Coordinates of C-alpha atoms and ligand atoms in Angstrom, one line a residue:
M1 CA -3.2 21.9 30.8
T2 CA -4.7 20.5 27.3
S3 CA -4.6 22.4 24.3
E4 CA -5.7 21.3 20.9
V5 CA -3.7 20.0 18.4
L6 CA -4.2 20.7 14.6
I7 CA -3.3 18.1 11.8
A8 CA -3.2 18.7 8.5
G9 CA -4.2 16.2 6.4
G10 CA -7.1 14.1 7.0
G11 CA -5.6 10.4 5.7
V12 CA -5.4 6.8 7.8
G13 CA -2.2 9.0 9.8
G14 CA -3.7 11.8 10.3
L15 CA -7.2 10.3 11.2
V16 CA -5.0 7.5 13.4
L17 CA -2.9 9.9 15.5
A18 CA -6.2 12.4 16.0
R19 CA -8.5 9.4 17.0
R20 CA -5.4 8.1 19.9
L21 CA -5.1 12.1 20.8
A22 CA -9.1 12.4 21.0
L23 CA -9.3 9.1 22.9
A24 CA -6.7 10.4 25.8
G25 CA -9.0 13.6 26.5
R26 CA -6.8 15.9 24.2
P27 CA -8.3 18.5 21.8
V28 CA -8.1 17.7 18.4
R29 CA -8.8 19.6 14.8
V30 CA -8.0 17.9 11.5
F31 CA -7.7 20.2 8.1
E32 CA -8.8 17.9 5.3
R33 CA -8.7 19.4 1.7
A34 CA -11.1 17.1 0.2
D35 CA -14.8 16.4 0.8
R36 CA -14.2 13.4 2.2
V37 CA -11.5 11.9 4.9
G38 CA -8.7 8.8 3.9
G39 CA -6.9 10.4 1.4
Q40 CA -5.6 6.9 -0.5
V41 CA -7.6 4.8 0.8
A42 CA -10.9 5.9 -0.6
P43 CA -14.3 4.2 -2.0
I44 CA -15.0 3.7 -6.0
R45 CA -18.2 2.6 -7.5
V46 CA -18.0 0.6 -10.2
A47 CA -21.1 -1.4 -11.9
G48 CA -23.4 -0.4 -8.6
V49 CA -20.6 -1.7 -5.8
D50 CA -18.3 0.5 -3.8
L51 CA -15.1 -1.4 -4.5
D52 CA -11.8 0.3 -3.5
A53 CA -9.8 2.8 -5.3
A54 CA -6.8 2.4 -3.7
A55 CA -5.4 0.6 -1.2
E56 CA -7.3 -2.8 -1.3
S57 CA -6.0 -4.7 1.7
F58 CA -3.0 -4.7 4.7
A59 CA 0.1 -6.4 5.4
T60 CA -0.5 -8.2 8.6
R61 CA 2.5 -8.4 9.8
G62 CA 3.3 -6.9 13.5
G63 CA -0.8 -6.9 13.6
V64 CA -0.5 -3.4 14.2
V65 CA -3.3 -2.8 11.7
A66 CA -5.3 -6.0 12.6
A67 CA -5.5 -4.6 16.1
L68 CA -6.6 -1.3 15.0
V69 CA -9.4 -3.0 12.9
A70 CA -11.3 -5.1 16.2
E71 CA -10.5 -2.1 18.0
L72 CA -13.0 -0.6 15.8
G73 CA -15.4 -3.1 16.1
M74 CA -14.4 -4.8 13.0
A75 CA -12.5 -7.8 13.9
D76 CA -15.1 -10.4 12.6
D77 CA -14.7 -8.4 9.1
I78 CA -11.1 -9.1 9.1
V79 CA -10.9 -11.5 5.3
T80 CA -8.1 -13.0 3.8
P81 CA -8.1 -13.0 0.0
S82 CA -7.8 -16.6 -1.6
P83 CA -4.8 -18.8 -1.3
A84 CA -4.5 -19.0 -5.2
P85 CA -1.1 -17.7 -6.5
A86 CA -0.6 -14.9 -8.0
W87 CA 1.2 -15.1 -11.9
L88 CA 3.6 -14.0 -14.0
H89 CA 3.0 -12.6 -17.6
R90 CA 6.5 -13.4 -19.1
S91 CA 8.6 -11.1 -21.2
D92 CA 8.2 -13.7 -24.0
G93 CA 4.2 -13.7 -23.5
T94 CA 4.2 -16.9 -21.6
A95 CA 2.2 -16.7 -18.2
V96 CA 3.5 -19.2 -15.0
P97 CA 2.0 -19.1 -11.3
L98 CA 4.9 -17.4 -9.2
P99 CA 6.0 -19.4 -6.4
S100 CA 4.4 -20.5 -3.5
T101 CA 6.5 -20.1 -1.1
G102 CA 8.4 -16.6 -1.7
I103 CA 8.2 -13.2 -0.6
L104 CA 8.0 -10.4 -3.2
G105 CA 9.0 -12.8 -5.7
I106 CA 12.6 -14.7 -3.2
P107 CA 11.8 -18.3 -2.7
G108 CA 12.4 -19.1 0.2
D109 CA 13.1 -23.0 -0.7
P110 CA 14.9 -22.0 -4.1
A111 CA 14.7 -25.9 -4.5
A112 CA 11.0 -25.8 -5.3
R113 CA 9.8 -27.2 -8.7
D114 CA 7.7 -24.3 -9.3
V115 CA 10.6 -21.8 -8.8
A116 CA 13.0 -23.8 -11.6
R117 CA 9.6 -23.5 -14.1
V118 CA 9.4 -19.5 -14.0
I119 CA 13.1 -18.7 -14.0
G120 CA 15.2 -22.0 -14.8
R121 CA 16.8 -25.1 -13.8
R122 CA 20.4 -22.9 -14.4
A123 CA 19.4 -19.9 -12.3
A124 CA 18.0 -22.3 -9.9
M125 CA 20.8 -24.1 -8.9
R126 CA 22.5 -21.0 -8.9
A127 CA 19.6 -19.5 -6.8
R128 CA 20.2 -22.8 -4.1
L129 CA 24.4 -21.4 -3.4
D130 CA 22.1 -19.3 -0.8
L131 CA 21.9 -21.8 1.4
L132 CA 26.1 -22.5 1.1
L133 CA 27.5 -18.8 1.5
P134 CA 27.9 -17.1 4.8
A135 CA 25.5 -15.4 6.4
E136 CA 27.2 -12.1 5.9
V137 CA 26.7 -12.6 2.0
G138 CA 24.6 -9.4 1.0
Q139 CA 25.3 -7.5 4.1
D140 CA 26.3 -4.3 2.8
A141 CA 23.3 -4.4 0.1
A142 CA 21.7 -1.0 -0.1
T143 CA 18.3 -2.0 -2.1
L144 CA 16.2 -5.3 -2.6
G145 CA 17.8 -6.4 -6.0
A146 CA 21.2 -5.9 -4.8
L147 CA 21.0 -8.4 -1.7
V148 CA 19.4 -10.9 -4.1
R149 CA 22.2 -10.5 -6.6
A150 CA 24.5 -11.0 -4.1
R151 CA 22.6 -14.2 -2.2
M152 CA 20.8 -15.7 -5.2
G153 CA 22.1 -14.6 -8.5
A154 CA 21.0 -12.5 -11.6
G155 CA 18.5 -15.0 -12.2
V156 CA 16.4 -14.7 -9.2
V157 CA 15.9 -10.7 -10.2
D158 CA 15.5 -10.5 -13.4
G159 CA 12.8 -13.6 -13.7
L160 CA 11.1 -13.4 -10.0
V161 CA 11.9 -10.4 -7.7
G162 CA 12.7 -7.6 -11.0
P163 CA 8.8 -8.1 -12.3
V164 CA 7.1 -8.8 -8.9
V165 CA 8.3 -5.9 -6.6
R166 CA 8.0 -3.2 -10.0
G167 CA 3.7 -4.9 -10.3
V168 CA 4.3 -4.4 -6.1
H169 CA 5.4 -1.1 -5.9
S170 CA 5.4 0.1 -9.2
R171 CA 9.7 0.8 -9.2
D172 CA 13.0 -1.1 -9.5
A173 CA 14.1 -4.0 -7.4
D174 CA 17.5 -1.8 -7.6
D175 CA 16.0 1.3 -6.5
V176 CA 13.9 -0.3 -2.9
P177 CA 15.7 -0.1 -0.5
V178 CA 16.0 -3.3 1.5
E179 CA 14.5 -2.3 4.5
S180 CA 11.7 -0.6 3.0
A181 CA 10.8 -3.4 0.6
V182 CA 10.9 -6.1 4.1
P183 CA 11.7 -4.8 7.0
G184 CA 13.9 -6.6 9.2
L185 CA 15.1 -8.8 6.4
R186 CA 18.5 -7.9 6.5
A187 CA 18.2 -9.0 9.8
R188 CA 17.0 -12.5 9.3
V189 CA 19.3 -13.3 7.1
L190 CA 22.2 -13.2 9.6
A191 CA 19.5 -15.2 12.1
H192 CA 18.6 -17.5 10.1
G193 CA 21.9 -18.5 7.6
S194 CA 20.9 -17.4 4.3
L195 CA 18.3 -15.4 2.6
A196 CA 15.6 -18.7 1.5
A197 CA 15.5 -19.6 5.5
A198 CA 14.9 -15.6 6.3
V199 CA 11.6 -15.5 4.0
A200 CA 10.7 -18.7 4.7
S201 CA 10.4 -17.9 9.0
L202 CA 8.7 -14.7 7.1
R203 CA 6.5 -16.4 5.8
A204 CA 6.0 -18.7 9.1
A205 CA 5.7 -15.5 11.3
A206 CA 2.4 -14.0 8.9
P207 CA -0.7 -15.0 10.5
A208 CA -2.8 -17.9 9.1
G209 CA 0.3 -17.9 6.3
S210 CA -1.4 -15.0 4.7
Q211 CA 0.6 -11.4 4.1
V212 CA -2.4 -9.4 3.6
A213 CA -5.6 -9.1 5.0
G214 CA -8.6 -6.7 3.4
I215 CA -12.0 -5.7 5.1
R216 CA -15.0 -7.2 4.4
G217 CA -17.0 -4.2 2.0
G218 CA -13.3 -2.7 1.1
M219 CA -10.4 -0.7 3.6
H220 CA -12.5 2.3 3.0
R221 CA -14.7 1.5 5.9
L222 CA -11.7 1.7 7.9
P223 CA -10.8 5.9 7.6
H224 CA -14.7 6.5 8.2
A225 CA -14.8 4.2 11.3
L226 CA -11.1 5.8 12.4
A227 CA -12.9 9.4 12.0
A228 CA -16.1 8.7 13.5
D229 CA -14.5 6.8 16.7
A230 CA -12.5 10.6 16.8
V231 CA -15.3 12.6 16.3
A232 CA -17.4 10.6 19.1
A233 CA -14.4 11.2 21.4
G234 CA -14.3 15.0 20.7
A235 CA -12.1 15.5 17.7
R236 CA -13.1 18.3 15.4
I237 CA -12.7 16.5 12.0
E238 CA -13.2 19.2 9.3
T239 CA -13.2 18.4 5.7
G240 CA -12.8 21.1 2.1
R241 CA -10.3 23.2 3.8
V242 CA -7.2 23.8 2.4
V243 CA -3.9 24.0 4.3
E244 CA -1.9 26.6 2.4
D245 CA 1.2 27.0 4.9
I246 CA 2.9 25.0 7.5
T247 CA 5.6 25.8 10.0
A248 CA 5.9 24.0 13.2
D249 CA 4.3 27.0 15.3
G250 CA 1.2 27.2 13.1
L251 CA -0.8 26.8 9.5
T252 CA -2.8 28.2 7.1
V253 CA -6.2 27.3 6.4
D254 CA -8.1 29.2 3.6
G255 CA -6.4 32.2 4.7
V256 CA -5.9 32.1 8.3
R257 CA -3.6 31.8 10.3
A258 CA -3.9 29.2 13.2
R259 CA -1.6 29.2 15.4
G260 CA -0.7 25.6 17.9
H261 CA 0.9 22.6 17.8
V262 CA 1.2 21.7 14.2
V263 CA 1.5 17.9 13.1
R264 CA 1.6 17.6 9.0
A265 CA -0.4 14.3 8.0
M266 CA -0.1 15.6 4.0
P267 CA 2.8 16.3 2.0
D268 CA 5.0 19.2 2.6
P269 CA 2.8 21.8 0.7
N270 CA 6.0 24.3 1.0
R271 CA 8.0 21.7 -1.3
E272 CA 8.0 20.6 -5.4
Q273 CA 6.3 17.3 -5.3
A274 CA 7.8 15.3 -7.7
G275 CA 5.9 11.4 -6.7
R276 CA 5.3 9.7 -9.4
V277 CA 1.9 8.9 -11.1
L278 CA -0.6 5.7 -10.6
T279 CA -3.5 4.7 -12.8
L280 CA -5.5 1.9 -11.4
V281 CA -8.6 1.1 -14.6
T282 CA -11.5 -0.9 -12.9
L283 CA -13.2 -3.1 -14.9
V284 CA -16.2 -4.9 -14.6
V285 CA -16.8 -7.8 -16.8
D286 CA -19.0 -10.7 -18.6
A287 CA -15.8 -12.8 -18.8
P288 CA -16.9 -16.5 -19.2
A289 CA -13.2 -17.0 -19.4
L290 CA -12.4 -15.7 -15.5
D291 CA -14.7 -18.0 -14.5
R292 CA -12.3 -20.7 -13.6
A293 CA -9.9 -18.1 -12.1
P294 CA -7.5 -18.7 -15.4
R295 CA -5.1 -16.3 -13.6
G296 CA -5.2 -17.0 -9.9
T297 CA -5.6 -14.0 -8.3
G298 CA -4.1 -11.9 -10.6
I299 CA -0.8 -11.2 -12.8
L300 CA 2.4 -9.4 -12.5
V301 CA 3.3 -8.0 -16.1
A302 CA 7.1 -7.9 -17.0
P303 CA 8.2 -4.8 -18.3
D304 CA 9.4 -5.9 -21.7
A305 CA 5.8 -7.9 -22.2
P306 CA 4.4 -7.6 -25.9
G307 CA 2.0 -5.9 -26.2
V308 CA 0.6 -5.5 -22.9
T309 CA 1.0 -2.0 -21.1
A310 CA -0.5 -2.4 -18.1
R311 CA 1.8 -3.4 -15.0
A312 CA 0.1 -5.4 -12.6
L313 CA -3.6 -7.1 -13.2
T314 CA -5.5 -8.3 -10.4
H315 CA -8.5 -10.3 -10.4
L316 CA -10.7 -8.9 -8.0
T317 CA -13.4 -11.4 -7.4
A318 CA -11.0 -14.1 -7.5
K319 CA -9.1 -12.7 -4.6
W320 CA -11.9 -11.4 -2.6
S321 CA -15.5 -13.0 -1.7
W322 CA -16.9 -9.8 -0.7
I323 CA -16.5 -8.7 -4.4
A324 CA -17.4 -12.0 -5.7
D325 CA -20.5 -11.9 -3.9
A326 CA -20.9 -8.3 -4.9
L327 CA -21.0 -9.4 -8.3
P328 CA -23.5 -12.0 -9.1
G329 CA -22.6 -13.7 -12.8
R330 CA -20.0 -11.2 -13.6
H331 CA -16.1 -10.4 -13.1
A332 CA -14.0 -7.3 -11.9
V333 CA -10.3 -6.6 -12.5
R334 CA -8.4 -4.0 -11.9
L335 CA -5.6 -2.9 -14.0
S336 CA -2.7 -0.8 -12.9
Y337 CA -0.5 1.7 -14.9
D338 CA 2.3 3.6 -14.7
C339 CA 0.8 6.5 -16.6
E340 CA -1.9 7.7 -17.7
P341 CA -3.5 6.0 -20.6
A342 CA -5.2 8.2 -23.2
D343 CA -8.1 5.8 -23.1
A344 CA -8.4 3.6 -20.3
A345 CA -11.1 1.8 -20.8
T346 CA -9.9 0.1 -24.1
T347 CA -6.2 0.2 -23.2
A348 CA -7.4 -1.7 -20.2
A349 CA -9.9 -4.5 -22.1
R350 CA -7.2 -5.0 -24.7
D351 CA -4.4 -5.6 -22.0
L352 CA -7.6 -8.2 -20.3
G353 CA -7.7 -9.7 -23.4
V354 CA -3.9 -10.2 -24.0
L355 CA -3.4 -11.2 -20.5
L356 CA -6.1 -13.9 -20.0
G357 CA -5.7 -15.1 -23.6
A358 CA -9.0 -14.5 -24.4
P359 CA -11.3 -11.9 -25.1
V360 CA -13.8 -10.2 -23.2
V361 CA -17.4 -10.5 -24.3
E362 CA -19.2 -7.4 -22.7
I363 CA -17.8 -4.5 -20.4
E364 CA -20.5 -3.4 -17.6
D365 CA -18.6 -0.6 -16.3
A366 CA -15.0 0.8 -16.4
V367 CA -13.4 3.9 -14.0
A368 CA -10.1 5.0 -14.3
I369 CA -8.6 7.0 -11.9
T370 CA -4.8 8.5 -11.3
W371 CA -3.2 9.2 -7.8
R372 CA 0.3 11.1 -7.6
R373 CA 2.7 9.7 -4.9
A374 CA 4.4 11.8 -2.4
E375 CA 7.6 11.1 -1.8
R376 CA 9.6 10.6 1.6
D377 CA 10.4 13.4 3.9
E378 CA 14.6 13.8 4.5
A379 CA 14.0 16.5 7.1
P380 CA 10.3 17.5 7.8
G381 CA 11.1 20.0 11.2
M382 CA 7.9 19.1 12.3
P383 CA 6.3 16.2 13.9
V384 CA 4.7 14.7 10.7
V385 CA 3.1 11.2 10.5
G386 CA 2.0 9.6 7.5
E387 CA 3.7 7.9 4.7
T388 CA 5.7 10.6 3.9
A389 CA 7.5 10.0 7.0
G390 CA 6.5 6.5 8.4
G391 CA 7.0 4.5 4.9
T392 CA 4.6 3.3 2.4
G393 CA 1.4 1.1 3.1
L394 CA -0.9 1.1 6.1
A395 CA 0.9 -0.9 8.2
A396 CA 3.9 1.0 7.9
V397 CA 2.0 4.6 8.4
V398 CA -0.8 3.1 11.3
G399 CA 2.6 1.7 13.0
H400 CA 4.0 4.5 12.8
A401 CA 1.3 7.1 13.9
E402 CA 0.6 5.3 16.4
G403 CA 4.4 6.0 17.7
V404 CA 3.8 9.3 17.4
A405 CA 0.4 10.0 19.3
R406 CA 2.8 8.2 21.9
T407 CA 5.2 10.2 22.2
L408 CA 3.3 13.1 21.7
L409 CA 0.9 12.3 24.7
D410 CA 4.1 11.4 26.9
A411 CA 5.7 14.8 25.9
S412 CA 2.1 16.8 27.0
S413 CA 1.9 14.6 30.3
T414 CA 5.9 15.9 31.6
S415 CA 5.6 19.6 29.6
P416 CA 2.7 22.4 30.6
D417 CA 3.7 23.8 26.9
A418 CA 3.1 20.6 24.9
P419 CA 1.3 20.4 22.4
G420 CA 1.0 24.1 22.4
R421 CA -2.5 25.9 22.9
E422 CA -4.5 27.0 19.4
R423 CA -5.1 30.8 18.7
M424 CA -6.9 31.8 15.5
E425 CA -5.7 34.9 14.2
P426 CA -7.4 36.9 11.0
Ligands
FAD1 C1 -3.0 3.0 -6.1 C2 -2.6 2.7 -4.6 C3 -2.7 1.2 -4.0 C4 -2.2 0.9 -2.7 N1 -2.8 0.0 -2.1 C5 -2.0 -0.2 -0.7 C6 -2.8 -1.5 -0.6 O1 -3.5 -2.5 -1.1 N2 -1.9 -1.8 0.9 C7 -1.6 -1.0 1.3 O2 -1.0 -0.8 3.1 N3 -1.5 0.6 1.2 C8 -1.4 0.9 -0.5 N4 -1.2 1.7 -0.9 C9 -0.5 2.9 0.4 C10 -1.5 3.4 1.3 O3 -3.1 3.8 0.4 C11 -0.6 4.7 1.3 O4 0.6 4.6 2.1 C12 -1.5 5.2 3.1 O5 -3.5 5.7 3.0 C13 -1.1 6.9 3.1 O6 -2.1 7.6 4.3 P1 -1.3 9.2 4.5 O7 -2.4 9.6 5.6 O8 0.1 8.8 5.1 O9 -2.0 10.3 3.1 P2 -2.8 10.3 2.6 O10 -3.9 8.7 2.5 O11 -2.2 10.4 1.6 O12 -3.6 10.9 3.2 C14 -2.8 12.6 2.7 C15 -4.5 14.1 3.0 O13 -3.4 15.0 3.6 C16 -4.8 15.5 2.3 N5 -4.0 16.6 2.1 C17 -3.2 17.4 0.8 N6 -3.7 18.4 0.5 C18 -3.7 18.9 1.6 C19 -3.8 19.9 1.9 N7 -3.0 21.1 1.2 N8 -4.6 20.6 3.0 C20 -5.4 19.9 3.4 N9 -5.2 18.6 3.3 C21 -4.4 18.1 2.3 C22 -5.1 14.6 1.5 O14 -6.5 15.2 0.2 C23 -5.0 13.1 1.9 O15 -6.7 12.8 2.7 C24 -1.8 2.4 -1.6 C25 -1.7 3.4 -2.6 C26 -1.9 3.5 -3.9 C27 -1.7 5.0 -4.3

């Protein structure tokens, strides 16, 4: 027997599940609050060009997102960013290129010159101790900061990993669990004997040397393609539909109760969300100083850097060639803030000037958008897809949703009642 699955939330997690179930012939219905699907994978129009409002790339680890993109017929549109290094704007106001062999600032080769250039010779010498320590050292560390400190010393955490993790994840390295920051890292330290060798092995495993990739035209093409494929396979996707209450056996949408097999693909509506605030300001500027990409693909900013409130800057037209092609003669940059700046465009233009050491000549367009990140659910009590269960980032969300789809399909092939039949009640 096949019966309808009710999916609350039409972000990438919900859409991956909906598409997979629909392709397997299961009736599926998705309820999405917004007037478009995609959630945090969304377009934003700046200077007439559709850029990404939030997620702009995916981690290539495991190949799970690339495989999905290929299934959706967009394999030829997968693009890799410019290999130019990102930079670090330090607390003394100076900027240095980040070591080229690292992951999240952890050097794959602590003896490399570019490591000593960032953290100093003394700290770099300490980092090399990692190669001599027993592999077990740091295995009991709960956080990335603790692991790196145990193996490579405080200099690597303070000078590299801390600012990089803050720029990428908006969190302190001492608050980020090892496995969510770099899945498999701990096991690789044991297997390869040192943290540096573990990092080097992870980098070698990344396809074509790039740890991230994007989609020409923007990551926001992904949810659209997912939704179109799911609908073509028979799924019903309803936008502008607010789910007010969810239990394992039903949900309430616009005051109407639907009973059935519910999968939550959104944060728990019954739980107060104290998620972090993150504002992205995208500017399209006329700034000849940017023509030679003086800070590579972007800059991560040390927390106490003077005169800057941004935590990171991405030079979009230097990072992605499709954006440079779409904005000839101009530059697009994106600044990230862990707050809602009062006058976002002015603040971003000022920060851009400080980070480049040169003023911006003219701002053609500026768009700010503030996101609130959901927190992880510890005890969901029902099937859940999306980042609250699978972890942050598209690689985690897609891989997890594909796994949940397999589990549900296996269960429905062995049980006549699962997924359960949907029934709408007034
Ligand atoms: C600024 C920013 C930058 C990011 N950059 C990257 C990146 O470069 N690479 C990367 O891999 N990841 C990135 N991420 C993270 C990534 O985008 C997310 O982990 C992923 O998109 C989460 O997908 P999801 O389906 O779990 O959640 P969401 O995308 O949040 O989807 C949940 C959906 O549920 C809907 N919803 C919520 N409440 C209700 C309700 N009551 N009724 C009905 N529907 C509801 C929402 O409208 C939303 O569409 C970024 C995130 C942000 C915010």
